[in-house]
Amino acid sequence: EKIMRFDKLTTSFQQALAEAQSQALGYENNFIEPEHLLQALLEEPSGTCRPLLVQSGVNIAELKSRLQKRILGFAKVSNTQDIHVSNHLMRLLNQTEKLAQNHQDQYIPSEWFILASAQDTTPYGEMLKECGVKAPTIENHIKSLRAGENVTDPNAEDQRQALKKYTIDM
């Protein structure tokens, strides 16, 4: 299993991963699961994931409540000194990296994680589908979000959201 290069993630994706780790710690889980990461991405004020999912017609409230339910179902451990990325999350992150490479991105933005999650066939992926997360729709919205640009800067996501805010405010 190839080791993911975390330094290749965009800054906001790295922050979300750090937040996911804090959440796993807070819930006394010793594995960081896709659910922790997606929850962290949804709560990111400047992230691209929430707007992407909203544009794709996803019921965010329903999604958050389902994520919460799944996280509360994870095994609790008393010793959380040893927190690891779960195999499931590692698989999705490797898939995310592949998607970024296929699109000639130098840095890995979090929207590819959303697409990788949308293509996932586990109960996590099924739960996303039930909340309206559909891979083709997500992919189309990513295309329009990026307007043909590649991610060549670790701060690309923050810049894109700032630009969007700027355009909306005008």
Short mmCIF file of C-alpha atoms in Angstrom, two decimals:
data_model
loop_
_atom_site.label_atom_id
_atom_site.label_comp_id
_atom_site.label_asym_id
_atom_site.label_seq_id
_atom_site.Cartn_x
_atom_site.Cartn_y
_atom_site.Cartn_z
CA GLU A 1 0.00 0.00 0.00
CA LYS A 2 1.50 3.27 -1.17
CA ILE A 3 2.02 5.89 1.50
CA MET A 4 0.11 9.07 0.88
CA ARG A 5 2.20 12.25 0.67
CA PHE A 6 0.39 14.47 3.14
CA ASP A 7 2.57 17.44 2.13
CA LYS A 8 0.87 17.23 -1.26
CA LEU A 9 -2.54 18.09 0.21
CA THR A 10 -3.77 21.67 -0.10
CA THR A 11 -3.46 23.69 3.11
CA SER A 12 -7.18 23.58 3.78
CA PHE A 13 -7.27 19.81 3.20
CA GLN A 14 -4.36 19.39 5.67
CA GLN A 15 -6.25 21.51 8.21
CA ALA A 16 -9.36 19.35 7.77
CA LEU A 17 -7.30 16.22 8.32
CA ALA A 18 -5.84 17.68 11.52
CA GLU A 19 -9.38 18.57 12.62
CA ALA A 20 -10.52 15.02 11.80
CA GLN A 21 -7.76 13.73 14.08
CA SER A 22 -8.95 16.05 16.88
CA GLN A 23 -12.49 14.78 16.38
CA ALA A 24 -11.39 11.15 16.55
CA LEU A 25 -9.57 12.04 19.76
CA GLY A 26 -12.62 13.85 21.15
CA TYR A 27 -14.87 10.85 20.40
CA GLU A 28 -12.21 8.49 21.87
CA ASN A 29 -11.82 6.64 18.57
CA ASN A 30 -8.35 5.34 17.79
CA PHE A 31 -8.86 5.43 14.04
CA ILE A 32 -9.50 8.48 11.88
CA GLU A 33 -12.32 7.37 9.59
CA PRO A 34 -13.73 8.96 6.40
CA GLU A 35 -16.68 10.14 8.53
CA HIS A 36 -14.38 12.23 10.77
CA LEU A 37 -12.74 13.81 7.74
CA LEU A 38 -15.99 14.56 5.93
CA GLN A 39 -17.44 16.09 9.11
CA ALA A 40 -14.33 18.29 9.44
CA LEU A 41 -14.60 19.32 5.77
CA LEU A 42 -18.24 20.29 6.21
CA GLU A 43 -17.36 22.53 9.14
CA GLU A 44 -14.53 24.33 7.36
CA PRO A 45 -15.55 27.97 6.88
CA SER A 46 -13.36 28.58 3.82
CA GLY A 47 -13.41 25.05 2.41
CA THR A 48 -14.82 24.15 -0.99
CA CYS A 49 -16.61 20.97 0.12
CA ARG A 50 -19.71 22.40 1.71
CA PRO A 51 -20.50 24.76 -1.23
CA LEU A 52 -19.78 21.89 -3.63
CA LEU A 53 -22.23 19.61 -1.84
CA VAL A 54 -24.85 22.35 -1.51
CA GLN A 55 -24.62 23.08 -5.26
CA SER A 56 -24.96 19.37 -5.92
CA GLY A 57 -28.28 19.33 -4.09
CA VAL A 58 -27.11 17.42 -1.02
CA ASN A 59 -29.12 17.71 2.18
CA ILE A 60 -26.33 18.98 4.47
CA ALA A 61 -28.35 18.76 7.71
CA GLU A 62 -29.29 15.15 6.96
CA LEU A 63 -25.69 14.34 5.99
CA LYS A 64 -24.29 15.86 9.19
CA SER A 65 -26.78 14.01 11.38
CA ARG A 66 -26.03 10.68 9.63
CA LEU A 67 -22.26 11.26 9.96
CA GLN A 68 -22.70 12.05 13.65
CA LYS A 69 -24.71 8.86 14.17
CA ARG A 70 -22.04 6.76 12.44
CA ILE A 71 -19.23 8.38 14.44
CA LEU A 72 -21.06 7.74 17.72
CA GLY A 73 -21.21 4.08 16.67
CA PHE A 74 -17.41 3.73 16.38
CA ALA A 75 -15.54 1.81 19.07
CA LYS A 76 -14.37 3.94 21.98
CA VAL A 77 -10.95 3.29 23.46
CA SER A 78 -9.52 4.57 26.72
CA ASN A 79 -6.03 4.98 25.30
CA THR A 80 -6.13 7.32 22.31
CA GLN A 81 -2.38 8.07 22.36
CA ASP A 82 -2.15 5.93 19.27
CA ILE A 83 -4.42 7.42 16.61
CA HIS A 84 -4.08 6.03 13.09
CA VAL A 85 -5.66 6.70 9.73
CA SER A 86 -8.01 3.73 9.18
CA ASN A 87 -7.48 1.43 6.19
CA HIS A 88 -10.76 2.68 4.75
CA LEU A 89 -9.69 6.33 4.97
CA MET A 90 -6.24 5.46 3.55
CA ARG A 91 -7.90 3.75 0.57
CA LEU A 92 -10.07 6.82 -0.05
CA LEU A 93 -7.08 9.16 0.30
CA ASN A 94 -5.11 7.10 -2.23
CA GLN A 95 -8.11 7.27 -4.57
CA THR A 96 -8.26 11.04 -3.95
CA GLU A 97 -4.60 11.33 -4.88
CA LYS A 98 -5.19 9.31 -8.08
CA LEU A 99 -8.03 11.63 -9.08
CA ALA A 100 -5.79 14.66 -8.49
CA GLN A 101 -3.01 13.11 -10.58
CA ASN A 102 -5.44 12.28 -13.40
CA HIS A 103 -6.39 15.95 -13.44
CA GLN A 104 -2.76 17.14 -13.38
CA ASP A 105 -3.08 18.77 -9.98
CA GLN A 106 0.22 19.45 -8.23
CA TYR A 107 -1.58 19.65 -4.90
CA ILE A 108 -4.49 17.52 -3.78
CA PRO A 109 -7.65 19.55 -3.09
CA SER A 110 -10.41 18.20 -0.86
CA GLU A 111 -13.03 18.11 -3.62
CA TRP A 112 -11.43 14.93 -4.98
CA PHE A 113 -12.01 13.34 -1.57
CA ILE A 114 -15.70 14.14 -1.98
CA LEU A 115 -15.70 12.48 -5.40
CA ALA A 116 -13.76 9.45 -4.11
CA SER A 117 -16.29 9.21 -1.25
CA ALA A 118 -19.18 9.46 -3.72
CA GLN A 119 -17.72 6.51 -5.63
CA ASP A 120 -17.21 4.45 -2.45
CA THR A 121 -19.24 1.22 -2.24
CA THR A 122 -19.04 0.66 1.53
CA PRO A 123 -21.88 1.58 3.97
CA TYR A 124 -20.22 5.02 4.22
CA GLY A 125 -20.56 5.52 0.46
CA GLU A 126 -24.12 4.17 0.54
CA MET A 127 -25.02 6.61 3.31
CA LEU A 128 -23.68 9.48 1.16
CA LYS A 129 -25.81 8.35 -1.80
CA GLU A 130 -28.86 8.29 0.45
CA CYS A 131 -28.15 11.94 1.33
CA GLY A 132 -28.02 12.84 -2.36
CA VAL A 133 -24.26 12.67 -3.00
CA LYS A 134 -24.01 11.47 -6.61
CA ALA A 135 -20.62 11.01 -8.26
CA PRO A 136 -21.56 12.36 -11.75
CA THR A 137 -23.16 15.47 -10.25
CA ILE A 138 -20.17 16.06 -7.96
CA GLU A 139 -17.78 15.65 -10.89
CA ASN A 140 -19.70 18.17 -13.02
CA HIS A 141 -19.73 20.70 -10.19
CA ILE A 142 -16.00 20.25 -9.61
CA LYS A 143 -15.44 20.98 -13.30
CA SER A 144 -17.45 24.20 -13.14
CA LEU A 145 -15.93 25.16 -9.77
CA ARG A 146 -12.41 24.91 -11.18
CA ALA A 147 -13.18 26.44 -14.58
CA GLY A 148 -10.47 24.35 -16.22
CA GLU A 149 -7.75 25.33 -13.78
CA ASN A 150 -5.29 22.92 -12.21
CA VAL A 151 -4.38 23.10 -8.56
CA THR A 152 -0.79 24.31 -8.59
CA ASP A 153 -0.79 26.10 -5.27
CA PRO A 154 -1.28 24.67 -1.75
CA ASN A 155 -3.61 27.59 -0.95
CA ALA A 156 -5.74 27.14 -4.06
CA GLU A 157 -8.90 26.22 -2.17
CA ASP A 158 -8.81 29.26 0.12
CA GLN A 159 -8.11 31.52 -2.86
CA ARG A 160 -10.96 30.00 -4.84
CA GLN A 161 -13.44 30.54 -2.00
CA ALA A 162 -12.15 34.10 -1.42
CA LEU A 163 -12.58 34.83 -5.12
CA LYS A 164 -16.09 33.38 -5.06
CA LYS A 165 -17.00 35.56 -2.05
CA TYR A 166 -15.54 38.55 -3.85
CA THR A 167 -17.57 37.81 -6.98
CA ILE A 168 -20.75 37.29 -4.96
CA ASP A 169 -20.24 40.51 -2.97
CA MET A 170 -19.82 42.66 -6.06
#
